[in-house]
Amino acid sequence: AQSVAQPEDQVNVAEGNPLTVKCTYSVSGNPYLFWYVQYPNRGLQFLLKYITGDNLVKGSYGFEAEFNKSQTSFHLKKPSALVSDSALYFCAVRDINGYNFNKFYFGSGTKLNVKP
Amino acid sequence: NAGVTQTPKFRVLKTGQSMTLLCAQDMNHEYMYWYRQDPGMGLRLIHYSVGEGTTAKGEVPDGYNVSRLKKQNFLLGLESAAPSQTSVYFCASSYSVRGGENTGELFFGEGSRLTVL
């Protein structure tokens, strides 16, 4: 079955330190990969995506993500965390092949807490 | 350019009442989706549509109906609300990825918070 895993419910990091939010997926073929951020009482906002090409993709607010095909992972990273980065982060995968090509699969979300 | 707009933003219903959530997008997207978000359960797909006049079931369709009479609108209906349908509902839309040009990220509305008493 197609699935996306975010193994950490919560990640705590001090402001100024690097952060990583992990995502692994089990979706056949070469799916499209996304990260979204959700602030309290708001909708999900698109951060970045991997379609093809360079394994390191850059997105909004200084975030980047590293695609690793062999490990089927797409970890979100930022070199220096800000308190304002505190939010809920979702990894998503879009199946672009076969019967399920229009479906998105979401991880369960990781709450990022950045402490001053 | 409003993006994806959901109405209403908040609603309180009594068990057994009916209601409709409206989603409107102005980006000419082919695909539209309804999700619900519950604590600890992430996003779950209720129904989706790949084009005007077509709808399909997601992973949690029971108790909901949808219609897509116009390309820009996707309606989610609750015929007889139950407390288990208390949730935050999100509409999203995207382009098709076929054709190679659009990379098909989802655009979300701000959510509709529904409480069923």
Tab-separated table of C-alpha atoms in Angstrom, chain B residues 8-9 12 14 17 20 26-27 43-44 48 54 72 76-77 79 82 85-86 90 96 100 113 115:
chain	number	residue	atom	x	y	z
B	8	PRO	CA	-18.415	28.908	5.916
B	9	LYS	CA	-15.328	29.120	8.122
B	12	VAL	CA	-22.134	24.404	14.710
B	14	LYS	CA	-26.998	19.531	15.942
B	17	GLN	CA	-28.945	18.383	10.682
B	20	THR	CA	-23.106	22.054	2.674
B	26	ASP	CA	-10.080	30.687	-9.312
B	27	MET	CA	-6.968	28.985	-10.716
B	43	LEU	CA	-5.222	14.635	6.689
B	44	ARG	CA	-7.691	12.092	5.417
B	48	TYR	CA	-12.143	14.172	-4.833
B	54	THR	CA	-16.954	13.735	-11.973
B	72	GLN	CA	-14.428	26.122	-10.092
B	76	LEU	CA	-19.243	18.827	0.333
B	77	GLY	CA	-22.555	17.830	1.878
B	79	GLU	CA	-26.978	14.835	4.931
B	82	ALA	CA	-23.044	13.037	13.488
B	85	GLN	CA	-17.996	14.460	11.832
B	86	THR	CA	-16.741	17.182	14.139
B	90	PHE	CA	-9.952	21.490	4.047
B	96	SER	CA	-3.256	17.755	-13.611
B	100	GLY	CA	4.457	17.776	-18.313
B	113	ARG	CA	-14.292	24.193	11.405
B	115	THR	CA	-18.779	21.101	15.381
